[in-house]
Amino acid sequence: MIIGAVLMGSCGQRYEAKDIVRDFLKKQMVTDDYALQFGKLDSTYRINDSIMGDLQKRCATDKLFKQPVKLADYKGIKTKLLLSTKIIMKDDTLRRTFYLDPDLKAKRILAVKEN
């Protein structure tokens, strides 16, 4: 029973994270002609504030997104959730990893990394 509850909780988190990424892309993508595939939801504590700042700066020059890209403040958030994606546009597949606030109710994207 406990294992089932844990699995149900993690599935719910994955669905919430996917919805947050979908909403972000609807608002920030330069086109609406794309399909999405999601990887697994994971977490990391190894991405420090310096790295997050670099990721946000890179996102600010990513031609995939309307500028300026609206990302949340990452300072003080030690553990981040990450969700890998494939964004399929015509004959091109673009890979991005989205870093999210672990409090999914906040619905905040902290950074996006081009893979």
PDB file of C-alpha atoms in Angstrom:
ATOM      1  CA  MET A   1       0.000   0.000   0.000  1.00  0.00           C
ATOM      2  CA  ILE A   2       2.805   2.412   0.860  1.00  0.00           C
ATOM      3  CA  ILE A   3       4.577   1.781  -2.447  1.00  0.00           C
ATOM      4  CA  GLY A   4       1.322   2.416  -4.305  1.00  0.00           C
ATOM      5  CA  ALA A   5       0.827   5.703  -2.465  1.00  0.00           C
ATOM      6  CA  VAL A   6       4.368   6.821  -3.301  1.00  0.00           C
ATOM      7  CA  LEU A   7       3.903   5.905  -6.966  1.00  0.00           C
ATOM      8  CA  MET A   8       0.584   7.756  -7.132  1.00  0.00           C
ATOM      9  CA  GLY A   9       2.180  10.832  -5.544  1.00  0.00           C
ATOM     10  CA  SER A  10       5.068  10.876  -7.994  1.00  0.00           C
ATOM     11  CA  CYS A  11       2.715  10.422 -10.947  1.00  0.00           C
ATOM     12  CA  GLY A  12       0.639  13.356  -9.711  1.00  0.00           C
ATOM     13  CA  GLN A  13       3.777  15.497  -9.434  1.00  0.00           C
ATOM     14  CA  ARG A  14       4.788  14.566 -12.978  1.00  0.00           C
ATOM     15  CA  TYR A  15       1.382  15.587 -14.336  1.00  0.00           C
ATOM     16  CA  GLU A  16       1.530  18.891 -12.457  1.00  0.00           C
ATOM     17  CA  ALA A  17       5.058  19.567 -13.743  1.00  0.00           C
ATOM     18  CA  LYS A  18       4.002  18.758 -17.313  1.00  0.00           C
ATOM     19  CA  ASP A  19       1.090  21.200 -17.040  1.00  0.00           C
ATOM     20  CA  ILE A  20       3.406  23.933 -15.741  1.00  0.00           C
ATOM     21  CA  VAL A  21       5.796  23.409 -18.671  1.00  0.00           C
ATOM     22  CA  ARG A  22       2.905  23.326 -21.178  1.00  0.00           C
ATOM     23  CA  ASP A  23       1.550  26.619 -19.822  1.00  0.00           C
ATOM     24  CA  PHE A  24       5.010  28.207 -19.949  1.00  0.00           C
ATOM     25  CA  LEU A  25       5.496  27.111 -23.558  1.00  0.00           C
ATOM     26  CA  LYS A  26       2.052  28.407 -24.600  1.00  0.00           C
ATOM     27  CA  LYS A  27       3.039  31.838 -23.334  1.00  0.00           C
ATOM     28  CA  GLN A  28       6.728  31.918 -24.299  1.00  0.00           C
ATOM     29  CA  MET A  29       7.186  29.933 -27.538  1.00  0.00           C
ATOM     30  CA  VAL A  30       7.659  31.909 -30.746  1.00  0.00           C
ATOM     31  CA  THR A  31       5.327  29.461 -32.507  1.00  0.00           C
ATOM     32  CA  ASP A  32       2.407  27.287 -31.560  1.00  0.00           C
ATOM     33  CA  ASP A  33       3.192  24.678 -34.219  1.00  0.00           C
ATOM     34  CA  TYR A  34       4.976  22.032 -32.140  1.00  0.00           C
ATOM     35  CA  ALA A  35       4.458  18.748 -30.343  1.00  0.00           C
ATOM     36  CA  LEU A  36       5.835  17.788 -26.940  1.00  0.00           C
ATOM     37  CA  GLN A  37       7.272  14.642 -25.460  1.00  0.00           C
ATOM     38  CA  PHE A  38       8.210  14.507 -21.800  1.00  0.00           C
ATOM     39  CA  GLY A  39      10.908  12.566 -20.001  1.00  0.00           C
ATOM     40  CA  LYS A  40      10.815  11.613 -16.361  1.00  0.00           C
ATOM     41  CA  LEU A  41      10.517  14.081 -13.517  1.00  0.00           C
ATOM     42  CA  ASP A  42      13.599  14.167 -11.320  1.00  0.00           C
ATOM     43  CA  SER A  43      15.186  16.414  -8.719  1.00  0.00           C
ATOM     44  CA  THR A  44      18.622  17.841  -8.090  1.00  0.00           C
ATOM     45  CA  TYR A  45      20.362  19.789  -5.379  1.00  0.00           C
ATOM     46  CA  ARG A  46      23.609  20.157  -7.363  1.00  0.00           C
ATOM     47  CA  ILE A  47      22.537  23.197  -9.360  1.00  0.00           C
ATOM     48  CA  ASN A  48      23.670  26.209  -7.309  1.00  0.00           C
ATOM     49  CA  ASP A  49      22.659  29.861  -7.704  1.00  0.00           C
ATOM     50  CA  SER A  50      25.621  30.620  -9.975  1.00  0.00           C
ATOM     51  CA  ILE A  51      24.690  27.873 -12.413  1.00  0.00           C
ATOM     52  CA  MET A  52      21.025  28.884 -12.281  1.00  0.00           C
ATOM     53  CA  GLY A  53      22.008  32.447 -13.151  1.00  0.00           C
ATOM     54  CA  ASP A  54      23.973  31.180 -16.161  1.00  0.00           C
ATOM     55  CA  LEU A  55      21.022  29.043 -17.284  1.00  0.00           C
ATOM     56  CA  GLN A  56      18.672  32.027 -17.056  1.00  0.00           C
ATOM     57  CA  LYS A  57      21.083  34.163 -19.106  1.00  0.00           C
ATOM     58  CA  ARG A  58      21.293  31.487 -21.809  1.00  0.00           C
ATOM     59  CA  CYS A  59      17.517  31.228 -21.879  1.00  0.00           C
ATOM     60  CA  ALA A  60      17.370  34.971 -22.507  1.00  0.00           C
ATOM     61  CA  THR A  61      19.097  34.377 -25.865  1.00  0.00           C
ATOM     62  CA  ASP A  62      17.220  31.197 -26.823  1.00  0.00           C
ATOM     63  CA  LYS A  63      15.494  31.888 -30.164  1.00  0.00           C
ATOM     64  CA  LEU A  64      12.802  29.351 -29.253  1.00  0.00           C
ATOM     65  CA  PHE A  65      11.236  31.789 -26.784  1.00  0.00           C
ATOM     66  CA  LYS A  66       9.691  35.232 -27.006  1.00  0.00           C
ATOM     67  CA  GLN A  67      11.893  37.801 -25.354  1.00  0.00           C
ATOM     68  CA  PRO A  68      12.125  38.695 -22.578  1.00  0.00           C
ATOM     69  CA  VAL A  69      11.623  35.216 -21.153  1.00  0.00           C
ATOM     70  CA  LYS A  70       9.716  35.308 -17.871  1.00  0.00           C
ATOM     71  CA  LEU A  71      11.464  33.059 -15.354  1.00  0.00           C
ATOM     72  CA  ALA A  72      11.017  32.889 -11.590  1.00  0.00           C
ATOM     73  CA  ASP A  73      13.546  33.796  -8.913  1.00  0.00           C
ATOM     74  CA  TYR A  74      15.653  30.764  -8.006  1.00  0.00           C
ATOM     75  CA  LYS A  75      17.551  32.181  -5.018  1.00  0.00           C
ATOM     76  CA  GLY A  76      17.205  30.171  -1.841  1.00  0.00           C
ATOM     77  CA  ILE A  77      15.725  27.114  -3.569  1.00  0.00           C
ATOM     78  CA  LYS A  78      18.185  24.317  -2.880  1.00  0.00           C
ATOM     79  CA  THR A  79      16.456  21.352  -4.503  1.00  0.00           C
ATOM     80  CA  LYS A  80      14.990  21.885  -7.949  1.00  0.00           C
ATOM     81  CA  LEU A  81      12.741  19.615  -9.954  1.00  0.00           C
ATOM     82  CA  LEU A  82      13.762  18.964 -13.526  1.00  0.00           C
ATOM     83  CA  LEU A  83      11.744  17.720 -16.453  1.00  0.00           C
ATOM     84  CA  SER A  84      13.333  16.907 -19.794  1.00  0.00           C
ATOM     85  CA  THR A  85      11.387  17.528 -22.986  1.00  0.00           C
ATOM     86  CA  LYS A  86      11.539  17.023 -26.711  1.00  0.00           C
ATOM     87  CA  ILE A  87       9.962  19.862 -28.644  1.00  0.00           C
ATOM     88  CA  ILE A  88       9.162  18.614 -32.135  1.00  0.00           C
ATOM     89  CA  MET A  89       8.815  21.291 -34.801  1.00  0.00           C
ATOM     90  CA  LYS A  90       8.406  20.213 -38.422  1.00  0.00           C
ATOM     91  CA  ASP A  91      11.644  18.338 -39.203  1.00  0.00           C
ATOM     92  CA  ASP A  92      13.495  19.417 -36.071  1.00  0.00           C
ATOM     93  CA  THR A  93      13.579  18.005 -32.551  1.00  0.00           C
ATOM     94  CA  LEU A  94      14.787  20.376 -29.857  1.00  0.00           C
ATOM     95  CA  ARG A  95      15.660  19.134 -26.389  1.00  0.00           C
ATOM     96  CA  ARG A  96      15.196  21.309 -23.337  1.00  0.00           C
ATOM     97  CA  THR A  97      15.345  20.618 -19.620  1.00  0.00           C
ATOM     98  CA  PHE A  98      13.030  22.689 -17.456  1.00  0.00           C
ATOM     99  CA  TYR A  99      13.986  23.451 -13.852  1.00  0.00           C
ATOM    100  CA  LEU A 100      10.963  23.981 -11.626  1.00  0.00           C
ATOM    101  CA  ASP A 101      10.297  25.135  -8.107  1.00  0.00           C
ATOM    102  CA  PRO A 102       9.730  21.955  -6.037  1.00  0.00           C
ATOM    103  CA  ASP A 103       6.576  23.593  -4.650  1.00  0.00           C
ATOM    104  CA  LEU A 104       4.548  22.791  -7.750  1.00  0.00           C
ATOM    105  CA  LYS A 105       1.617  24.824  -6.462  1.00  0.00           C
ATOM    106  CA  ALA A 106       3.773  27.924  -7.077  1.00  0.00           C
ATOM    107  CA  LYS A 107       3.843  26.987 -10.811  1.00  0.00           C
ATOM    108  CA  ARG A 108       7.281  28.524 -11.349  1.00  0.00           C
ATOM    109  CA  ILE A 109       9.856  27.760 -14.039  1.00  0.00           C
ATOM    110  CA  LEU A 110      13.289  28.661 -12.655  1.00  0.00           C
ATOM    111  CA  ALA A 111      15.401  28.023 -15.757  1.00  0.00           C
ATOM    112  CA  VAL A 112      15.502  26.228 -19.082  1.00  0.00           C
ATOM    113  CA  LYS A 113      18.575  24.436 -20.369  1.00  0.00           C
ATOM    114  CA  GLU A 114      19.209  23.662 -24.020  1.00  0.00           C
ATOM    115  CA  ASN A 115      20.455  20.066 -24.288  1.00  0.00           C
TER     116      ASN A 115
END
